[in-house]
XYZ file of C-alpha atoms in Angstrom:
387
model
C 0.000 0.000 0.000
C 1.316 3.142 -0.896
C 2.890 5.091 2.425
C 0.238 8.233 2.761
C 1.132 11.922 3.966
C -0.716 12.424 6.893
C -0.615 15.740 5.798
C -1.834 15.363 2.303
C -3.619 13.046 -0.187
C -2.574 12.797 -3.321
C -5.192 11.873 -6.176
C -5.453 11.026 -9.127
C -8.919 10.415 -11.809
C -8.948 7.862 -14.488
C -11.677 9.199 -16.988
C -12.652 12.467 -17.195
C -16.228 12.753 -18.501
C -19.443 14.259 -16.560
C -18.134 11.473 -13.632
C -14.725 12.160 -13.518
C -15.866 16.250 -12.816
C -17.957 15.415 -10.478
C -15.295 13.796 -8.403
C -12.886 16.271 -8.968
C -14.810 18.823 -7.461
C -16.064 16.539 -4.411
C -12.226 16.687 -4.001
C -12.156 20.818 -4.607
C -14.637 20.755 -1.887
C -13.951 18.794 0.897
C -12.417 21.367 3.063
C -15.019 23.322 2.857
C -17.531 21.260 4.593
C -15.230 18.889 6.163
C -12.388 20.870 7.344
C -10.913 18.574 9.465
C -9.601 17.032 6.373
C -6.560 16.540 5.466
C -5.709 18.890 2.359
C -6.022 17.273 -0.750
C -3.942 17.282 -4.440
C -4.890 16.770 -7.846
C -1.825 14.606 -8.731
C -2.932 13.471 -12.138
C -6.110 12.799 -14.759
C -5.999 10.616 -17.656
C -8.200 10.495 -20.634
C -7.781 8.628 -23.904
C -9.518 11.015 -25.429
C -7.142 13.643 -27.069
C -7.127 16.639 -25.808
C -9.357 15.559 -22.562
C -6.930 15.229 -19.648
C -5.141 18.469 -20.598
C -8.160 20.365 -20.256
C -8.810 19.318 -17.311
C -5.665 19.951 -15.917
C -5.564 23.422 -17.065
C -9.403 23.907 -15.645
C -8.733 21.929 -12.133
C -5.375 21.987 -11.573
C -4.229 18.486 -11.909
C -0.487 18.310 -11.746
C 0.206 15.614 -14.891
C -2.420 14.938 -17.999
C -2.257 11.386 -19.076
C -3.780 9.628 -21.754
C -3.032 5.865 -20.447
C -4.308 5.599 -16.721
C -1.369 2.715 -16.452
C 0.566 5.752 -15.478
C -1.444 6.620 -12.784
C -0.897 3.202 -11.811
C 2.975 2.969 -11.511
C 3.090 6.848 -10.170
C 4.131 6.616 -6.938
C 3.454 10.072 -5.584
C -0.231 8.743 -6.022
C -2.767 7.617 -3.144
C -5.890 7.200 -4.114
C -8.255 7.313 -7.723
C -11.081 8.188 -8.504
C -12.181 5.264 -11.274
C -14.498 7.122 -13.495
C -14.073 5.645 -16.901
C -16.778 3.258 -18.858
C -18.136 -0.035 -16.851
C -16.327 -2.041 -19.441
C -13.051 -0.871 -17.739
C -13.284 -1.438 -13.973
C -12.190 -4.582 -13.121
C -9.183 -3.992 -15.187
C -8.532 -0.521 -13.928
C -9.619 -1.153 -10.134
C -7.703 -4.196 -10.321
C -4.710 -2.459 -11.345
C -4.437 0.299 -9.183
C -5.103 -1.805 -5.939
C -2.204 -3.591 -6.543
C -0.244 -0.407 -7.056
C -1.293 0.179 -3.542
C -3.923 3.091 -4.270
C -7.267 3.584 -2.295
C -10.114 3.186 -4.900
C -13.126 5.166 -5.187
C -14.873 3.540 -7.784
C -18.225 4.108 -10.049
C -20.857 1.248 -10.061
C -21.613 -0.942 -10.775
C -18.007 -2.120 -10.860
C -17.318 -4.117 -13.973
C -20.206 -5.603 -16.018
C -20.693 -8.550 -13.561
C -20.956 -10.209 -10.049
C -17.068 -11.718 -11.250
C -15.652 -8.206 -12.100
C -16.950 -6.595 -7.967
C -15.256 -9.555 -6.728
C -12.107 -9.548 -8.495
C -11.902 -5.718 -7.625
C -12.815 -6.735 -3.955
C -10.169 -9.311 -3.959
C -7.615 -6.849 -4.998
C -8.075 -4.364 -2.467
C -8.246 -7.066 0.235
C -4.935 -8.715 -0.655
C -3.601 -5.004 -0.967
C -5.289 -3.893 2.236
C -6.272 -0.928 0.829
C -9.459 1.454 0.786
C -12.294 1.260 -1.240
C -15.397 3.788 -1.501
C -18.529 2.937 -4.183
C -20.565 5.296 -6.136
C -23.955 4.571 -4.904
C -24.133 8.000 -3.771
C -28.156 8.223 -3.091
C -27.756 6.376 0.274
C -26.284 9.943 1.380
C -29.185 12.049 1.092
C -29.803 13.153 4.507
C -33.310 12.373 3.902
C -31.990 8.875 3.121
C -30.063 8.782 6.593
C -33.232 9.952 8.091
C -35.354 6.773 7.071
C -32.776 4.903 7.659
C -32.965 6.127 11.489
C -36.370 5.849 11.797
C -36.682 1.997 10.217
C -33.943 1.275 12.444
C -35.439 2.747 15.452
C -38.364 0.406 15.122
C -40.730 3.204 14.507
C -42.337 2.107 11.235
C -42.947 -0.994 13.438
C -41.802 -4.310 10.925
C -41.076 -3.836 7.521
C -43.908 -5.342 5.206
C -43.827 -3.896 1.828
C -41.501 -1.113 -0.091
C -41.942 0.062 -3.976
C -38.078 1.546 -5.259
C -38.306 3.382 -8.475
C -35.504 4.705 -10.611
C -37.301 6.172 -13.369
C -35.143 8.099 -16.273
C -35.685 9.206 -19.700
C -31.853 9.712 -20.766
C -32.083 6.710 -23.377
C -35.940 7.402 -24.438
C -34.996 9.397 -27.532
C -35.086 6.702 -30.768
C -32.210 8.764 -32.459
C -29.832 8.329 -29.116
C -26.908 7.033 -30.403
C -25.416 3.480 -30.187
C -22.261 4.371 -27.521
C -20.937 1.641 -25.942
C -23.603 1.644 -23.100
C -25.998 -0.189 -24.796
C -23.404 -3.121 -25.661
C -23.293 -6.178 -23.411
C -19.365 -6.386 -23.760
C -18.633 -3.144 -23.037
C -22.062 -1.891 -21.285
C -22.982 -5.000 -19.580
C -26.556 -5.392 -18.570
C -27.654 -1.999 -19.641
C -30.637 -0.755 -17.277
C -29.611 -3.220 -14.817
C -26.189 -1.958 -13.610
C -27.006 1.809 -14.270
C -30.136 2.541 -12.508
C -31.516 -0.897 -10.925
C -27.780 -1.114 -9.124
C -28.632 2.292 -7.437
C -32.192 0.603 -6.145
C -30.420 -2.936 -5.458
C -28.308 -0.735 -2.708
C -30.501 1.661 -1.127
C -32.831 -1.653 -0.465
C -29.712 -3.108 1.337
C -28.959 0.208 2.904
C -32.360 0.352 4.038
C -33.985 -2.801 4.869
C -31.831 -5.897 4.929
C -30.369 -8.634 2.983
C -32.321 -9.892 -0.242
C -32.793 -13.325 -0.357
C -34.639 -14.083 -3.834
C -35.703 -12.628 -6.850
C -38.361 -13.009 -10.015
C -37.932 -10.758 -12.783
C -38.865 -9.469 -16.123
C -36.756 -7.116 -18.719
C -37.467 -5.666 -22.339
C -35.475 -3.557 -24.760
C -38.149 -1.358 -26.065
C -35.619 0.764 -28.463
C -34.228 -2.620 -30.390
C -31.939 -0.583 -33.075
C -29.641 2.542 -33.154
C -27.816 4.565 -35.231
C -24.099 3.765 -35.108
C -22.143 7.017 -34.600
C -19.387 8.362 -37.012
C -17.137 9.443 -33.806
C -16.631 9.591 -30.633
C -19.678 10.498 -28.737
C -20.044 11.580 -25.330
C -23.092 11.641 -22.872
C -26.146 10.444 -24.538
C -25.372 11.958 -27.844
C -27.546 11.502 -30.724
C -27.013 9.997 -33.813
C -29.199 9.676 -37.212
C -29.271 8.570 -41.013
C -26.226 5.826 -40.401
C -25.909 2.483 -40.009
C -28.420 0.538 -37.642
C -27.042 -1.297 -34.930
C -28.800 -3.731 -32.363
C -29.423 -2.719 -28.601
C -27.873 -5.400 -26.872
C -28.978 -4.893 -23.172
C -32.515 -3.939 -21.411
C -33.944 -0.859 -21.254
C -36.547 -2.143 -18.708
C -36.683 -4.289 -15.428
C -38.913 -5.256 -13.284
C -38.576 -7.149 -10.488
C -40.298 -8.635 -7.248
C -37.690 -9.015 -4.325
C -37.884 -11.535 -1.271
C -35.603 -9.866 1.917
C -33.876 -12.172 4.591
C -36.480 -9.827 6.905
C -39.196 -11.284 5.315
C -40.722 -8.277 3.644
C -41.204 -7.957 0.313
C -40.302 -4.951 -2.335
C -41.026 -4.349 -6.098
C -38.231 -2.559 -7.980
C -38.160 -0.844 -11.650
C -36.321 0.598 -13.359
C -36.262 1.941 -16.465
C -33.793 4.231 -18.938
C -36.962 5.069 -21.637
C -39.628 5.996 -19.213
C -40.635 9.493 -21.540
C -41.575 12.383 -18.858
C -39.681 10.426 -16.557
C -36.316 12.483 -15.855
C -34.882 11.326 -12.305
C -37.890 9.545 -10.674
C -35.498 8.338 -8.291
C -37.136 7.145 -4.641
C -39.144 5.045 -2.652
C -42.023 3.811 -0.662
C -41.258 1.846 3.035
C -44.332 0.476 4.847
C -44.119 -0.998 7.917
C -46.546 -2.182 10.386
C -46.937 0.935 12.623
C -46.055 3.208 9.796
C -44.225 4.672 6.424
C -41.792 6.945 4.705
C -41.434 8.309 1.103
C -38.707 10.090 -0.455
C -38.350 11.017 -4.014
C -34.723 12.745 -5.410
C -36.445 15.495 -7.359
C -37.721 16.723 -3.961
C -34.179 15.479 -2.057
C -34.218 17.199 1.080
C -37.626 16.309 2.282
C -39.199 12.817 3.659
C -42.697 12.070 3.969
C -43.028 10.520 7.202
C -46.745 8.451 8.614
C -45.909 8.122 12.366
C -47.768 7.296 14.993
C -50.554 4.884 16.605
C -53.602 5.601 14.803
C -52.423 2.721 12.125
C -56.022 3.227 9.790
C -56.724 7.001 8.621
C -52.954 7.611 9.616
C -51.967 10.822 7.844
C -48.664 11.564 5.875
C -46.228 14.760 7.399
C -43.594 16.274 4.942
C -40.241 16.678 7.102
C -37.926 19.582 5.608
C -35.177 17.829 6.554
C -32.275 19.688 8.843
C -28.841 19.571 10.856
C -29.764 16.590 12.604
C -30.014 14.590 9.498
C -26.681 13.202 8.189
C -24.069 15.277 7.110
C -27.031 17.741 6.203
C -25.380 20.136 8.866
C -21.896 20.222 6.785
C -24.000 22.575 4.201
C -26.426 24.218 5.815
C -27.456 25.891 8.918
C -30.951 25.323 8.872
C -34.202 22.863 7.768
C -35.544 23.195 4.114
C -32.289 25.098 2.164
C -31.744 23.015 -0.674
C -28.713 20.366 -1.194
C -27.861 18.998 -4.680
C -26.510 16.164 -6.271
C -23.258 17.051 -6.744
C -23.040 17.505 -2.524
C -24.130 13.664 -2.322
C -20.867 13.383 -4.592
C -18.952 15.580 -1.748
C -20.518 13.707 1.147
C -19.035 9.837 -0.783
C -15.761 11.565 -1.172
C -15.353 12.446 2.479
C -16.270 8.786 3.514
C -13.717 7.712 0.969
C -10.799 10.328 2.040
C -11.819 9.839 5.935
C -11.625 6.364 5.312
C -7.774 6.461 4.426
C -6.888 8.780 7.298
C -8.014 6.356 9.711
C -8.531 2.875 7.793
C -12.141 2.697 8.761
C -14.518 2.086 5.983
C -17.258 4.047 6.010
C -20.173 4.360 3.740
C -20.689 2.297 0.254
C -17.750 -0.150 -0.225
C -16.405 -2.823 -2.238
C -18.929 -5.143 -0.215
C -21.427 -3.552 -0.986
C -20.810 -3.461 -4.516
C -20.619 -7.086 -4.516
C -23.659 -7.521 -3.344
C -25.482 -5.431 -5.637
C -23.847 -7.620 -8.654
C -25.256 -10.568 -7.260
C -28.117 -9.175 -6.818
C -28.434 -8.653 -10.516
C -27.069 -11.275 -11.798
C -29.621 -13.141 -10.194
C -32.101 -11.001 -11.694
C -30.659 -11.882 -15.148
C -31.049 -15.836 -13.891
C -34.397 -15.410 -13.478
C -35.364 -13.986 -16.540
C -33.640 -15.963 -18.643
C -35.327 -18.838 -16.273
C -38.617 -17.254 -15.822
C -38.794 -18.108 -12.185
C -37.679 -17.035 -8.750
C -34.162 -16.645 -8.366
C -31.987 -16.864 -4.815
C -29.208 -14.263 -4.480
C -25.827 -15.833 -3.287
């Protein structure tokens, strides 16, 4: 592992599109909301694409602009990466730079399978290094508050939960065929984007899963085959016709160790759909509902009155999470990119003091197997048990 200045953390990012920014300014920002941090430098960024990583550096600040993250790897003035480049490349990349001795914080949904989380996880074991996971929705403070409250026993025993994740992003028939809807280089589409972000706050929130049934479609079958390189969800029209490879849709009925049950979908075509991201916990005393698009607030039924039980909306405040790191009072708005901040100070924390803390590699292990068995049962068309 490599030897780390108590005194400062130097990182690096491996892919530098709309992920790769984000984590480069959760770095920018730590101090600001957690100033008992240590201070933190942009060592390097690496991009294949030309032109990429030497933008960045000239925006951010990064010290070296690479276009082959191997040199990020064998840099030795390097702690930690960010792994922000396509699915397609994790294992290889997360692989890699544990065994360089670097603290990973890594997108999900880590590789395009159950095998790829592990052999990442098995990597930073042997290396006895760090890891942090981007399934950053588990640190809404909202999130942490329903988390409290289901742990608390308030909502009395967990009996049924909807989890939606919702998006329009692929809906448009002219998006172009980039290498996320490709099984080798995409993996299971829908599944490991979106669904992977409801697999873990059902963990996060209620337990172990124990079984599965499923269903998936690819509604959008063909797409236009760029000319280029594309970026986001570019679009792409009057060339060649390629297949979609992976689903656009899942649905799925989920069994937990608790005993309760939970429906999740998920879907990357819904049209008027843009970031339905939340959910719906009922227990047997009472329920909470949280939706992204209204982040800092939780509807919460409490109480004893169990029939004709009414719903409260809680502006959510200081004593939520890390809510109190950005503002000073209930109801002022947080944002994505602070979730983003929040994850990186559970990842750099983590190195300080070699406590994990937050999403791990764990946790992205279990996610994968968690879909993968949702894949089993579909192709099986029956109910599924998670390893």
């Amino acid at each position: 592992m490599t030897n780390v200045n108590p005194t400062e953390i130097a990182v690096a990012v491996a892919g530098f599109g709309w992920m790769g920014r984000v984590h480069t300014n959760a770095y920018l920002r730590q101090r600001h909301h957690f100033p008992e941090a240590p201070p933190i430098r942009l060592g390097a960024v690496a991009d294949e694409v030309p032109g990429r990583a030497e933008e960045a550096a000239a925006q951010f600040g990064f010290g070296v602009a690479l276009t082959d993250w191997r040199d990020i790897a064998a840099d030795q003035n390097i702690d930690a990466v960010s792994i922000t480049a396509p699915n397609f490349l994790h294992r290889e990349i997360g692989v890699a730079m544990a065994e360089a001795g670097k603290h990973i914080w890594i997108e999900k949904p880590v590789g395009l399978s159950s095998e790829d989380a592990k052999a990442v996880a098995a990597a930073v074991e042997k290396a006895g290094v760090q890891s942090t996971v981007g399934f950053n929705y588990r640190n809404a403070p909202a999130v942490a508050m329903a988390h409290d409250l289901i742990a608390s026993g308030e909502l009395g025993t967990i009996t049924h939960s909807r989890f939606r994740f919702l998006s329009d992003y692929a809906a448009h028939p002219d998006g172009a065929l980039s290498w996320r809807y490709e099984n080798a280089r995409g993996g299971s589409g829908v599944l490991g984007d979106l669904a992977s972000h409801g697999v873990d706050l059902v963990r996060y929130l209620l337990g172990d899963i124990d079984a599965v049934v499923a269903d998936t479609a690819i509604f959008i079958p063909q797409r236009a085959v760029p000319t280029g390189a594309t970026s986001g969800h570019a679009r792409a029209t009057g060339g060649k016709l390629g297949p979609v490879e992976n689903d656009d849709f899942v649905s799925a009925l989920v069994r937990l160790s608790s005993g309760g049950r939970v429906t999740l979908d998920a879907s990357r075509v819904a049209v008027g759909e843009q970031n339905n991201y939340g959910f719906e916990i009922h227990g047997t005393k009472g329920a909470v509902y949280w939706d992204f698009r209204r982040m800092n607030e939780l509807g919460t039924s409490l109480g004893s009155k169990y029939q004709d039980q009414s719903i409260t909306t809680v502006w959510v405040g200081p004593d939520a999470g890390a809510y109190a790191r950005f503002q000073p009072g209930s109801a002022s708005s947080m944002s994505y990119d602070d979730l983003k901040v929040i994850e990186g100070n559970n990842f750099i924390a983590s190195i300080v003091d070699g406590k994990p803390r937050g999403a791990t590699i764990a946790d992205a292990v279990a996610a994968a197997e968690a879909l993968d068995a949702i894949t089993a049962s579909v192709a099986s068309r029956a109910w599924v048990d998670v390893r």
